[in-house]
XYZ file of C-alpha atoms in Angstrom:
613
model
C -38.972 -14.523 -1.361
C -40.018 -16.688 -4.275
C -36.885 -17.586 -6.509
C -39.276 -17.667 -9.834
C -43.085 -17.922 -10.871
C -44.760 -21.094 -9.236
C -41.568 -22.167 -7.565
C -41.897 -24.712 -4.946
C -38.555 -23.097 -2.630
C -38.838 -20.449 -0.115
C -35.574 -17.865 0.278
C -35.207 -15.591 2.747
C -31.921 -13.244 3.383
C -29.545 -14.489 5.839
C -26.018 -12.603 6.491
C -27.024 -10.466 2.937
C -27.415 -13.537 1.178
C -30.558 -15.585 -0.092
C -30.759 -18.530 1.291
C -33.438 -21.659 0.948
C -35.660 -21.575 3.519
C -38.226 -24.298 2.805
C -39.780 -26.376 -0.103
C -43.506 -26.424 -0.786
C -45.310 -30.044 -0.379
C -45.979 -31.608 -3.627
C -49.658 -29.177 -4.997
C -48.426 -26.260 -2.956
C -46.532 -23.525 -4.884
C -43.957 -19.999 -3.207
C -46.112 -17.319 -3.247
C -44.841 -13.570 -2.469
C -47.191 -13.272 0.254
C -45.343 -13.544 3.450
C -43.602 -15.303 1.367
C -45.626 -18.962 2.185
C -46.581 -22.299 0.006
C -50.348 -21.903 -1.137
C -52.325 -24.472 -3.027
C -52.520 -24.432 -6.770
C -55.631 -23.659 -7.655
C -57.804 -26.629 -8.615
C -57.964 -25.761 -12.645
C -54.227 -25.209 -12.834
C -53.117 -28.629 -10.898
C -51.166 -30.656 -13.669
C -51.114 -27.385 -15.799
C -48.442 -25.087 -17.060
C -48.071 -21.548 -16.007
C -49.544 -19.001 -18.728
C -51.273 -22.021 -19.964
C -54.648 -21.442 -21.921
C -57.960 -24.340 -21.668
C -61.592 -24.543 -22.302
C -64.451 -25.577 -19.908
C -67.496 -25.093 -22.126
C -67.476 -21.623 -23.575
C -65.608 -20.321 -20.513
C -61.697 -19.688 -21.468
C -59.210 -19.958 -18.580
C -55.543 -18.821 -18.481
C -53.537 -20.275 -15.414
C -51.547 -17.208 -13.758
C -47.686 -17.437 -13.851
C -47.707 -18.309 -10.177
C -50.556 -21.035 -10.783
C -52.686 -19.795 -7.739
C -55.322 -18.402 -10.050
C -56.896 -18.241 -13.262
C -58.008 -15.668 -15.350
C -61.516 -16.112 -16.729
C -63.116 -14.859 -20.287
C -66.274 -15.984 -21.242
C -66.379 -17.101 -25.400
C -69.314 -15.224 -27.444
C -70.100 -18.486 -29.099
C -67.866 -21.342 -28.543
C -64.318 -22.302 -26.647
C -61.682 -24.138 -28.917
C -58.678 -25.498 -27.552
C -57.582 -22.707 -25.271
C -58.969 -20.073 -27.948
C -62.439 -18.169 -28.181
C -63.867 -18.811 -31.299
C -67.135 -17.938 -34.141
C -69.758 -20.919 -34.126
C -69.523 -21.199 -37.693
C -65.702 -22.043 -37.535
C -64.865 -25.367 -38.806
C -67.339 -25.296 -41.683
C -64.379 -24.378 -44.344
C -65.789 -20.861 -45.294
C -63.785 -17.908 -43.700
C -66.498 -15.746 -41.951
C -66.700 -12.548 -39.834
C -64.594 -12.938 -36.745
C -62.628 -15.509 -38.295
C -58.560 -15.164 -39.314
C -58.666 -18.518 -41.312
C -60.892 -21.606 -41.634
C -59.881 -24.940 -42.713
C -62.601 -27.052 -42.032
C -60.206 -29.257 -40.057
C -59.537 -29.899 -36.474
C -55.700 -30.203 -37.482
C -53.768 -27.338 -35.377
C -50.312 -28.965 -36.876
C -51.085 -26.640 -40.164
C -51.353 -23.276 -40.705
C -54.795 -22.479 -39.367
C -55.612 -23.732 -35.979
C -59.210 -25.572 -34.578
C -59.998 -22.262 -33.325
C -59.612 -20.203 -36.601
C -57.070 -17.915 -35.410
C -53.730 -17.480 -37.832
C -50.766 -20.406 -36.382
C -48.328 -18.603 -34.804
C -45.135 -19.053 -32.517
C -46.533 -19.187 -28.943
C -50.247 -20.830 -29.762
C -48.868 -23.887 -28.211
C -49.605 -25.904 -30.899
C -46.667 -27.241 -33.590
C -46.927 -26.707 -37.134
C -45.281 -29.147 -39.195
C -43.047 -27.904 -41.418
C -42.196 -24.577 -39.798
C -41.785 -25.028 -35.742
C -39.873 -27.540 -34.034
C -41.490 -26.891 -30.868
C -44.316 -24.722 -29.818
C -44.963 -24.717 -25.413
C -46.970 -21.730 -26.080
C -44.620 -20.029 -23.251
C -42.736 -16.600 -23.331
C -39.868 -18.097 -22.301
C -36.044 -18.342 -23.570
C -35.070 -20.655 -20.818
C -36.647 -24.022 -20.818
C -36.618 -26.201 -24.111
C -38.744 -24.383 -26.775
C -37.357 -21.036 -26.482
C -39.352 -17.969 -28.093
C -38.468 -19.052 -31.245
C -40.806 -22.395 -31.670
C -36.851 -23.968 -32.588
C -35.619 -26.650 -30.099
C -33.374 -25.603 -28.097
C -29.675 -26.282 -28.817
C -26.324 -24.886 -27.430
C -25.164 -21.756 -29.501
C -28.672 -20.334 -30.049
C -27.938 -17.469 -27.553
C -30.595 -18.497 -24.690
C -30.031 -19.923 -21.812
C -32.012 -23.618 -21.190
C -32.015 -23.342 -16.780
C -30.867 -26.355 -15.692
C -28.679 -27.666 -19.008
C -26.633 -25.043 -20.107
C -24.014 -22.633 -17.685
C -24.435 -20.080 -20.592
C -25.387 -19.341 -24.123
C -23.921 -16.395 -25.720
C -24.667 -17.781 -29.562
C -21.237 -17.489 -30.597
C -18.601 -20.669 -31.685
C -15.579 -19.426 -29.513
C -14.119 -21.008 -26.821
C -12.146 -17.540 -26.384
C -14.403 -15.532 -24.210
C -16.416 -15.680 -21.214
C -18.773 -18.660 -22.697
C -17.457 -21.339 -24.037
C -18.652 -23.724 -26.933
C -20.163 -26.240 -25.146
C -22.563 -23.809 -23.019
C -20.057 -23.953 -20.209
C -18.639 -21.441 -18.043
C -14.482 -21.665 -17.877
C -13.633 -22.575 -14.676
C -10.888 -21.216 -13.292
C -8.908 -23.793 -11.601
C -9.413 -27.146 -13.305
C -6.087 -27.175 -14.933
C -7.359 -26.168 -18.611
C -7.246 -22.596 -19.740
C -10.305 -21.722 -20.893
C -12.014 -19.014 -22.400
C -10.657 -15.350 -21.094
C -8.037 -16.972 -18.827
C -4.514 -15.835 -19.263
C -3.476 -19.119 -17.442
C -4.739 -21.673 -15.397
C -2.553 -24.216 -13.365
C -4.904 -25.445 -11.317
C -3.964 -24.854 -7.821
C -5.206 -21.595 -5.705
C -1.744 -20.222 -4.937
C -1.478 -16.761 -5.703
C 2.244 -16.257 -5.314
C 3.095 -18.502 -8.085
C 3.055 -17.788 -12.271
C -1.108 -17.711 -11.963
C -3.138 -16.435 -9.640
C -5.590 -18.143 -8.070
C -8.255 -15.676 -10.757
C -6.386 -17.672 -13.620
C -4.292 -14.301 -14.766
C -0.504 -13.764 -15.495
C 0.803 -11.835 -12.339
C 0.522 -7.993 -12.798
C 1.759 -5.693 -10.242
C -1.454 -3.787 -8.756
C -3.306 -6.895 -8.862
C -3.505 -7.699 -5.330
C -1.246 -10.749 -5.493
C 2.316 -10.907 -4.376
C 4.115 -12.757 -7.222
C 7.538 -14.407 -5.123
C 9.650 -13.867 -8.128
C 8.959 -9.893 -9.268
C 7.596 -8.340 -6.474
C 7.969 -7.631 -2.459
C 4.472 -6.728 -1.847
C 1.003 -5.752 -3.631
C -1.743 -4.794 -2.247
C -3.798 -3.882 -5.696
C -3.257 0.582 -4.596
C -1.755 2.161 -7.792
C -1.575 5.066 -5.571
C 1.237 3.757 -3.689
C 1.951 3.468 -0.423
C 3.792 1.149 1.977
C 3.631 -0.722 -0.592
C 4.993 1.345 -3.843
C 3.093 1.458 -7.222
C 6.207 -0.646 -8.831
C 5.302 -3.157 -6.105
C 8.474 -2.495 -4.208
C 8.501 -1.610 -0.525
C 9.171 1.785 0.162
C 11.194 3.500 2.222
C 9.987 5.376 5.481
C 13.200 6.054 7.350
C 16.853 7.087 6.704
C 20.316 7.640 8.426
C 24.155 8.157 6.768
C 27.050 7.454 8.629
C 30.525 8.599 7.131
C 30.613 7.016 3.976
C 27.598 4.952 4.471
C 23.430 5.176 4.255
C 20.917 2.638 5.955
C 17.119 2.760 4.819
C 14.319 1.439 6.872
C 11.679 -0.358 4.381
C 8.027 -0.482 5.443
C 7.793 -4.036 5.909
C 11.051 -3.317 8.861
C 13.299 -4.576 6.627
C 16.963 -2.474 6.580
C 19.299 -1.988 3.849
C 22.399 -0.045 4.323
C 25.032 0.586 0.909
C 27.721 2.549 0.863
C 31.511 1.983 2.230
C 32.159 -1.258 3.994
C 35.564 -0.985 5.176
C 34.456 -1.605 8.677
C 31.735 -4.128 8.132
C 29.141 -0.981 8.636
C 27.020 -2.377 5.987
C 26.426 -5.746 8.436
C 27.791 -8.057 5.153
C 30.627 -9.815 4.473
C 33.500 -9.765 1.847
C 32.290 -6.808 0.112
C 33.733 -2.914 0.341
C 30.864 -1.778 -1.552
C 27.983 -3.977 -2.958
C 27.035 -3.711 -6.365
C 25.374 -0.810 -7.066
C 22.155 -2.408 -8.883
C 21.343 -4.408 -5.543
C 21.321 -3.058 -2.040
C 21.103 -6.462 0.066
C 19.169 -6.833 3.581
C 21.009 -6.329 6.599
C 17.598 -7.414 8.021
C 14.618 -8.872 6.337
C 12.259 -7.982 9.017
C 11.697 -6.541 12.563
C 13.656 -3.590 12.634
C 12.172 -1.044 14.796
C 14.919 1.573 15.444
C 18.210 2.011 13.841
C 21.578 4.602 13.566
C 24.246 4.635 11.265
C 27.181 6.270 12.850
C 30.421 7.322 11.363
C 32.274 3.671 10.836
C 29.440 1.478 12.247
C 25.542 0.635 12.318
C 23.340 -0.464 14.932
C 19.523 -1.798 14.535
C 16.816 -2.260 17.421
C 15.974 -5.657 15.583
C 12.704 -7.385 17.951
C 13.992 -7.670 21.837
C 17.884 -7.563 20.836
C 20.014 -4.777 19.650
C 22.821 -5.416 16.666
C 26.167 -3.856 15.813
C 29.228 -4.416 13.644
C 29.823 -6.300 10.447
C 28.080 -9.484 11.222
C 25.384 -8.172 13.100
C 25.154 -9.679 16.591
C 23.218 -9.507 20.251
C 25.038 -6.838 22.569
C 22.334 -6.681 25.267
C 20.129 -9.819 25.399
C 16.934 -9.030 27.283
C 17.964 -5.261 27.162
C 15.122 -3.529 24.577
C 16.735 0.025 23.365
C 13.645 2.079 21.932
C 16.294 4.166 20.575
C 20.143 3.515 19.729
C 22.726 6.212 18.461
C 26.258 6.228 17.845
C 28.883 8.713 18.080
C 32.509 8.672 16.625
C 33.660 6.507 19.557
C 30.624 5.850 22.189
C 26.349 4.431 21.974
C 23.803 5.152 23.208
C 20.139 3.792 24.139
C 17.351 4.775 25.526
C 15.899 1.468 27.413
C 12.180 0.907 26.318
C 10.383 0.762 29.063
C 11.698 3.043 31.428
C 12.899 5.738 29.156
C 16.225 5.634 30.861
C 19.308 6.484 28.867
C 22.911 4.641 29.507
C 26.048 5.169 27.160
C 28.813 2.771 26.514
C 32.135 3.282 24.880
C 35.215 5.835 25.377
C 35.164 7.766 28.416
C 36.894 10.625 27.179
C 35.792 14.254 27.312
C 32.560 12.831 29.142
C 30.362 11.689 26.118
C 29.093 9.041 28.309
C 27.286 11.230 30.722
C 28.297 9.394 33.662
C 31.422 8.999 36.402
C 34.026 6.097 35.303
C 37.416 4.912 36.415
C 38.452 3.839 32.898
C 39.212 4.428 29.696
C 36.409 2.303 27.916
C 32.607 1.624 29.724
C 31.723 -1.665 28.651
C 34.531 -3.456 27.307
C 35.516 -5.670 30.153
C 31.930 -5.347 32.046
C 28.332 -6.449 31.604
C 26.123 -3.753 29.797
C 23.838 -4.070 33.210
C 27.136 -2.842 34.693
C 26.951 1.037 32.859
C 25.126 3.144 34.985
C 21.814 4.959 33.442
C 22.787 8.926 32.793
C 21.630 11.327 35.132
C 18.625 13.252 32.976
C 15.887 14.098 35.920
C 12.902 13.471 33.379
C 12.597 10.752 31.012
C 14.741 10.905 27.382
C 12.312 11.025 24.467
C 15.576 10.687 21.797
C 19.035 10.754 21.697
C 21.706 12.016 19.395
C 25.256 10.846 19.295
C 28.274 13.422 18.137
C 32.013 13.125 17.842
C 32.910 12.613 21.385
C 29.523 14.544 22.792
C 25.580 13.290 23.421
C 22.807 15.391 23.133
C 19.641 14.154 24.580
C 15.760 15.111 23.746
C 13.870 15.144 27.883
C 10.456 14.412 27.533
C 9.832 18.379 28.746
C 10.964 19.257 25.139
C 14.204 20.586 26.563
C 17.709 19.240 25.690
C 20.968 18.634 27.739
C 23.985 17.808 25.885
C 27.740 17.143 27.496
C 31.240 15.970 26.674
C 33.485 17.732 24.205
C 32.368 21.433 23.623
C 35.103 22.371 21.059
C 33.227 25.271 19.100
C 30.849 25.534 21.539
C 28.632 22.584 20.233
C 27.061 21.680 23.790
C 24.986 24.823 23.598
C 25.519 26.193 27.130
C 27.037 29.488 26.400
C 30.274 28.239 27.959
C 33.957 28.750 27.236
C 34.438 25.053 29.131
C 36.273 22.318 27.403
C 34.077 20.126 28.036
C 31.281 18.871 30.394
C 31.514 15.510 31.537
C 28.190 15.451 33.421
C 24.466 16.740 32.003
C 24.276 20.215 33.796
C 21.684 22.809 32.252
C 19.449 23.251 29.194
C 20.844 23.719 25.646
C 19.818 27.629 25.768
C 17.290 28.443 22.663
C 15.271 30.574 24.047
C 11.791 30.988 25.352
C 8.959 28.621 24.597
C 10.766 26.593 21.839
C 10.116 23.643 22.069
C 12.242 20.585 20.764
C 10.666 17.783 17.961
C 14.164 16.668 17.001
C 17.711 17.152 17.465
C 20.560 16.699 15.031
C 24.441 16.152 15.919
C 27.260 15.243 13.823
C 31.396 15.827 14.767
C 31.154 19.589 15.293
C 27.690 21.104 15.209
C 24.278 20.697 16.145
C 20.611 21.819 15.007
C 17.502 21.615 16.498
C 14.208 21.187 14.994
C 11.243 22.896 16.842
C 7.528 21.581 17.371
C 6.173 24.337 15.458
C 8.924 23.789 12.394
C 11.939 26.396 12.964
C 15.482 25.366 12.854
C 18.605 26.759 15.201
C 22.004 25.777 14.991
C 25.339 26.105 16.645
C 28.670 24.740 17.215
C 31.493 25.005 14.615
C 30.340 27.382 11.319
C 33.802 27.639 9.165
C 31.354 26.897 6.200
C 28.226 28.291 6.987
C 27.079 25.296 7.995
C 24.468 27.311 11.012
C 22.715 29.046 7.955
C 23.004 32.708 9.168
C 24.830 33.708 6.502
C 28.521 34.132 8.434
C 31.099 32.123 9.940
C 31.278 32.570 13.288
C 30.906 29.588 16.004
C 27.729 29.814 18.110
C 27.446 28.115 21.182
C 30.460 29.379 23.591
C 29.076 32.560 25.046
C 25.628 33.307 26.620
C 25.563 36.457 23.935
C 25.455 34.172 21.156
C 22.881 31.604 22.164
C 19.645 31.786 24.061
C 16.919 34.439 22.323
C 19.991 35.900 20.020
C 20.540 32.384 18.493
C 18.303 33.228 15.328
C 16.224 30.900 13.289
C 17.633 29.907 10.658
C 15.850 31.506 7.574
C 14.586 28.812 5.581
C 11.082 30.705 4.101
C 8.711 28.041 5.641
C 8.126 25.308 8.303
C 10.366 22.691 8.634
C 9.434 18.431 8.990
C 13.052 16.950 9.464
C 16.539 18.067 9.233
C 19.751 15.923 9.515
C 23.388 17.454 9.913
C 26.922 16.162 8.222
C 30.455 17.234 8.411
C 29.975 20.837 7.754
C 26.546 21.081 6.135
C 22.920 21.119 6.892
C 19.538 19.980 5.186
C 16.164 20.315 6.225
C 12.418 18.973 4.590
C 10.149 21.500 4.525
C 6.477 21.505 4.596
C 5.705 21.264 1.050
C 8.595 18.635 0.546
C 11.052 20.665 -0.506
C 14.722 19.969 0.476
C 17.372 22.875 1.151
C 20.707 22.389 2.030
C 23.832 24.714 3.467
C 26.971 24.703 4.021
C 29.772 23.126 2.512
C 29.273 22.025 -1.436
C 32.648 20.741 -2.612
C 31.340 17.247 -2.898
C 27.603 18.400 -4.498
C 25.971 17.565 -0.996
C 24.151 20.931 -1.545
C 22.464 19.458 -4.553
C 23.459 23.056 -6.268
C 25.441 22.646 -8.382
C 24.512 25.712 -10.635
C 25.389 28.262 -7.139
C 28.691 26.042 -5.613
C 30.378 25.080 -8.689
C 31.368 28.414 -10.585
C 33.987 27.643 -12.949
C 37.115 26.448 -11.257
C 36.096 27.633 -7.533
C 33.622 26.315 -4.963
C 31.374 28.052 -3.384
C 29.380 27.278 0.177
C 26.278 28.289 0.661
C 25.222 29.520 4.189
C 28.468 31.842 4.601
C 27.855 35.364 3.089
C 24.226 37.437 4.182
C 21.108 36.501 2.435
C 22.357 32.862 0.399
C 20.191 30.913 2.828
C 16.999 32.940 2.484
C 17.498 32.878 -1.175
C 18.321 29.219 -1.482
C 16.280 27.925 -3.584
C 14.940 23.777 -3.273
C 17.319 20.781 -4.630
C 15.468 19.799 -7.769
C 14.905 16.065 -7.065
C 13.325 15.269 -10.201
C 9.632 15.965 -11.518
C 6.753 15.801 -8.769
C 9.441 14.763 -6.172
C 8.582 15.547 -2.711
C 10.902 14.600 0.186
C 9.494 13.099 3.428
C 12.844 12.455 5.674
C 16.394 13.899 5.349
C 20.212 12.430 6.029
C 23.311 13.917 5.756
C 26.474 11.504 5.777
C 30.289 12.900 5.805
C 30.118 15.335 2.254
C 27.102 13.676 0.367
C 23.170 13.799 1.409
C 19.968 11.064 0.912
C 16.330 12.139 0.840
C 13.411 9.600 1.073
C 10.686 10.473 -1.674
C 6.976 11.240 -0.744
C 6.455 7.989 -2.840
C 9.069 5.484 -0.539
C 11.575 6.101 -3.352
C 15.396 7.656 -2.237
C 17.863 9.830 -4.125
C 21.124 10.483 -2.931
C 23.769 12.945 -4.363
C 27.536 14.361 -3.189
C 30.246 12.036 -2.723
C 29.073 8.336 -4.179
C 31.666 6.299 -2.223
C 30.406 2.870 -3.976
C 31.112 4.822 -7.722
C 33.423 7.050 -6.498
C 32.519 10.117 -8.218
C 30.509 13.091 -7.073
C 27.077 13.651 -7.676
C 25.455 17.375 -7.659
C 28.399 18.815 -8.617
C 27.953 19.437 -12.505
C 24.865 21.204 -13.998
C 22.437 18.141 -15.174
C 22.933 15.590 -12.701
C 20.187 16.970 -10.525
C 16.391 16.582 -11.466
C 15.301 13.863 -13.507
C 19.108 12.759 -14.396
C 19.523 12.085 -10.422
C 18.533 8.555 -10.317
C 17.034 6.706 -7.230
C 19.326 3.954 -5.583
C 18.199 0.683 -6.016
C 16.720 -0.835 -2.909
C 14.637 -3.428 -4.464
C-alpha cells in the first residue's frame, strides 16, 4: 500500500502489521496499483501535488499522487494557474471578471488572474495571510488557515510536532510543547498518575505510568497477592486476594488450600497443628502460610496436619519430610494412625497405632512405623486401586476405583458399614453395603460416623446417631445389622443434589447444587448455623433427631449472594468456602473463644469471612 499521496515508500502487511517494503528511486512516486513506484508525470516533476500552472491557454492541475494531470482548456487566456477574461489586467472590472486591478501584483487583494484572493490561491496577501501553499492541508507548514504554522494551533505539522490539540495544558494527553508524554522518562507528564521511570510493574507505578489499582492487571508486592485485571473474580479474587478452593478442620483447627497452592491453617495450636511456632492461636486478623506454594493434597486431622507439598509429604508443628522420594497423591489422618495413597501406583499403606486394625494390615506391634522405615509398612490389601481415603477415630475407610468402599478397624456403632455386630475388623473384608448401583464420589469419616456422597448427589450415613447426626430424623445407630444398611439405609432427605459433604463430632453438612449449605445434628456450639431452630430460650435443640427437621431444614444464611463451593466440619464448629474463594466459619471459634451461630444475628451478613489474606 501507499502510506500517503505521492509517497515514495511501499508497505505491505506482514504478521498484521504494515511494514516498509521498498522506496521509490528519486522521479518515481507509490502508486496503489499493485502497489509499485511509477514515474511522475513529466508536467508534475519539481511540482506540488494539487498544484495549479499554465502552458499557453491550457490550465493543468497535478493529481495528488503526481502521476497525472488534469487538463482545462482557458476560453481566452491562462494566468498563473487560473483561467482568465482577455480583457483582465486593463483596470476595468468586466463580464467574467471577480476584480481587476490593472496589476500583475497577486500579494493584494485581487490576483493576476482577476479572481477574488483567497486562502488556498497559493498566492500570499500581505497584510492578511502569513502563508498561502495553495494546499488543503492541516499538516505541513501553512495549514488551511493561510497562518504559519505554530504549536497550539490545533493541527498537526507531520514530521515537527507529536500532537496539537490547541490547548496550553500540560495536563492531558498533549502536552504544551506538541509532545506526547512519554511514559517512562522519569517526568510525569500529562495524564500520568506517576512515572518513575523504570518498567517494573510490581512497584508504586506501573510500567503504564498509573498508581497501582487492583483489577489493573499488575501485581502490586505491597497490597496485593495476585491480579490478573478479571473483576469477575476468580483464582484470583476481585479484592486481588487469592481465593480459596479447598478446605479441611481438624478438632479445633481449619487448613485452607489457596489457588496459587499456598496453605493456611488457624485455629488451636496446642499441638503445633497449625505447622508454626510459639503461638496457641495466631492473631485473628492474619492467618500465616504454613506453605507459600506447592501444596497439592492436604488433611487436617484431629491434633495434627499433613500437606502433599511437591515430591515430600509434611506433618507436625514444624513441618518436616516423613517419606523422601515417597509421593502420597492423597494423605489422611485419623485420631491415632495416616494414611496415603502412593501416586503412582494407587496403592494405599497406613502407619501409626495398630490397635483395633485401623491400619489395614497384619503387625507384631503396637506402633507401624515408629522404629522402621516407611518402605517397611506393607501396602493394604484393597484388590483394585484406592481412588481416596478417609481416616476415622481408630478406623479407615477407603474409596476403590470401582466406586465401592471397604472400611475396617473399630466398628463401635456400627461405623464400618458391614451390617456386623463385630468389634472390629482388622483386615478389609467386604463392601460398605449401600445398596444397588450407588455409586461412591466421596466419603466422609470422623470419630463415630460416616457419610457417603454418591456420583449422582445423594447422601447416606451410618455409625453412631445419639444426635441425629445420620439425618433420618431418629436416633438409632445404623451400620451393625444387615436390616439397617444395604437398600434400607435411606437417603438422607436433603430436597436436592448434593456437591460435597464433610462430617464432625456428631453433626453433618453437605453443599448442595445451588450452593446452599445444610447442616444436622448436634447445635450446642452453633455448628448448625441455626441458631433461630437450636437455640430456643434456655434449651438446645439438634436438628436431624425428631421426623421431618431434616427435610424442612432450611439453608445456613451465609450472607447476601453467598454460595458455598466445599464443606468442613471440625469437632462442634463448621467452615464453608464461598463461590467467590472467600470462607466463613461459625460454631465454636477456638482462637476467640466464643461461639458463633448460636444467637439470632450472627449469621448472614454479620458472619464475617476469616482473614486469609
Amino acid at each position: 500500500m501507499c502510506p500517503a499521496p505521492a509517497a515514495r515508500e511501499l508497505w505491505v502487511c506482514l504478521n498484521g502489521k504494515f511494514r516498509l517494503y521498498a522506496e521509490c528511486v528519486e522521479g518515481d512516486v507509490c502508486s496503489d496499483d499493485g502497489p509499485r513506484c511509477k514515474p511522475i508525470t513529466p508536467l508534475c516533476v519539481g511540482r506540488d501535488p494539487g498544484e495549479r500552472f499554465c502552458d499557453g491557454t491550457t490550465l493543468h492541475t497535478c493529481a495528488n499522487d503526481l502521476l497525472s494531470t488534469m487538463v482545462k482548456e482557458c476560453d481566452e487566456r491562462c494566468i498563473d494557474g487560473a483561467c482568465a477574461p482577455e480583457t483582465c489586467g486593463n483596470g476595468k472590472l468586466e463580464e467574467g471578471e471577480e476584480c481587476d486591478d490593472g496589476n500583475a501584483d497577486n500579494g493584494d487583494d485581487c490576483l493576476s488572474s482577476c479572481r477574488e484572493a483567497t486562502c488556498g490561491d497559493g498566492f500570499v496577501r500581505e497584510g492578511v495571510e502569513e502563508c498561502d501553499d495553495g494546499k488543503d492541508s492541516d499538516e505541513d507548514d501553512c495549514p488551511t488557515t493561510c497562518m504559519n504554522a505554530v504549536c497550539g494551533d490545533g493541527f498537526v505539522r507531520e514530521g515537527v510536532e507529536e500532537c496539537d490539540d490547541g490547548k496550553d495544558s500540560d495536563e492531558d494527553e498533549c502536552l504544551s510543547s506538541c509532545k506526547a508524554p512519554v511514559c517512562g522518562n522519569g517526568v510525569k507528564e500529562g495524564t500520568e498518575e506517576c512515572d518513575d521511570g523504570n518498567s517494573i510493574t510490581t512497584d508504586d507505578c506501573t510500567n503504564e505510568c498509573k498508581r497501582p489499582a487492583c483489577g489493573d492487571g499488575f501485581v502490586h508486592g505491597k497490597t496485593e497477592q495476585c491480579d490478573d485485571g478479571d473483576p469477575d473474580g476468580g483464582p484470583c479474587r476481585a479484592d486481588c486476594t487469592w481465593a480459596a478452593v479447598a478446605i479441611d478442620a481438624g478438632g479445633g483447627h481449619v487448613c485452607a488450600l489457596m489457588a496459587n497452592d499456598a496453605l493456611k491453617c488457624w485455629g488451636n495450636n496446642f499441638f503445633g497443628q497449625l505447622g508454626t511456632y510459639g503461638e496457641l492461636s495466631p492473631d485473628r486478623e492474619q492467618t500465616p502460610d504454613v506453605f507459600s506454594d506447592s501444596v497439592s493434597a492436604f488433611d487436617a486431622g484431629e491434633l495434627a496436619t499433613c500437606a502433599v507439598h511437591i515430591e515430600r509429604s509434611s506433618i507436625k508443628s514444624k513441618p518436616y519430610q516423613v517419606f523422601p522420594g515417597f509421593t502420597p497423591r492423597q494423605v489422611a489422618l485419623g485420631a491415632y494412625h495416616i494414611c496415603a495413597i502412593d501416586g503412582q501406583s494407587s496403592a494405599l499403606k497406613c502407619w501409626g497405632f495398630v490397635g483395633d486394625g485401623a491400619l489395614g494390615v497384619n503387625h507384631d506391634d503396637e506402633f507401624a512405623g515408629d522404629d522402621e522405615s516407611i518402605y517397611e509398612v506393607p501396602y493394604v490389601e484393597l484388590g483394585v486401586a484406592a481412588r481416596a481415603v478417609a481416616a476415622g477415630d481408630s478406623f479407615t475407610c477407603a474409596l476403590l476405583e470401582t466406586g465401592s468402599a471397604k472400611c475396617w478397624g473399630n466398628n463401635e456403632y456400627g461405623r464400618l458399614g458391614l451390617g456386623s455386630s463385630d468389634v472390629s475388623r482388622a483386615l478389609p473384608s467386604g463392601d460398605v453395603l449401600l445398596g444397588d448401583k450407588l455409586e461412591i464420589a466421596k466419603i466422609a469419616t470422623c470419630s463415630r460416623h460416616v457419610c457417603a456422597l454418591s456420583t449422582t448427589g445423594y447422601v447416606k450415613c451410618w455409625g453412631a446417631n445419639e444426635s441425629g447426626q445420620l439425618g433420618y430424623g431418629d436416633t438409632a445407630d445404623r451400620g451393625r445389622t444387615q436390616a439397617s444398611m444395604g437398600n434400607n439405609l435411606p437417603v438422607v432427605p436433603l430436597g436436592s443434589p448434593v456437591v460435597d459433604i464433610a462430617i464432625g463430632s456428631a453433626s453433618s453438612c453437605a453443599v448442595l447444587v445451588d450452593g446452599a449449605v445444610k447442616c444436622w445434628g448436634a447445635g450446642a456450639s452453633g455448628q448448625l448455623g441455626q441458631p433461630a431452630l437450636t437455640h430456643v430460650g434456655d434449651t438446645v435443640n439438634n436438628l436431624g433427631d425428631e421426623p421431618g427437621e431434616v427435610q424442612a431444614l432450611p439453608p445456613i444464611d451465609l450472607g447476601t449472594g453467598a454460595h458455598a463451593i466445599r464443606v468442613a466440619v471440625g469437632l462442634d464448629f463448621a467452615c464453608a468456602v464461598l463461590e467467590d474463594g472467600g470462607v466463613k466459619c461459625w460454631g465454636n471459634d477456638y482462637v476467640l473463644n466464643k461461639s458463633i451461630g448460636d444467637e439470632v444475628g450472627e449469621m448472614g451478613d454479620a458472619l464475617p469471612e476469616v482473614p486469609l489474606n
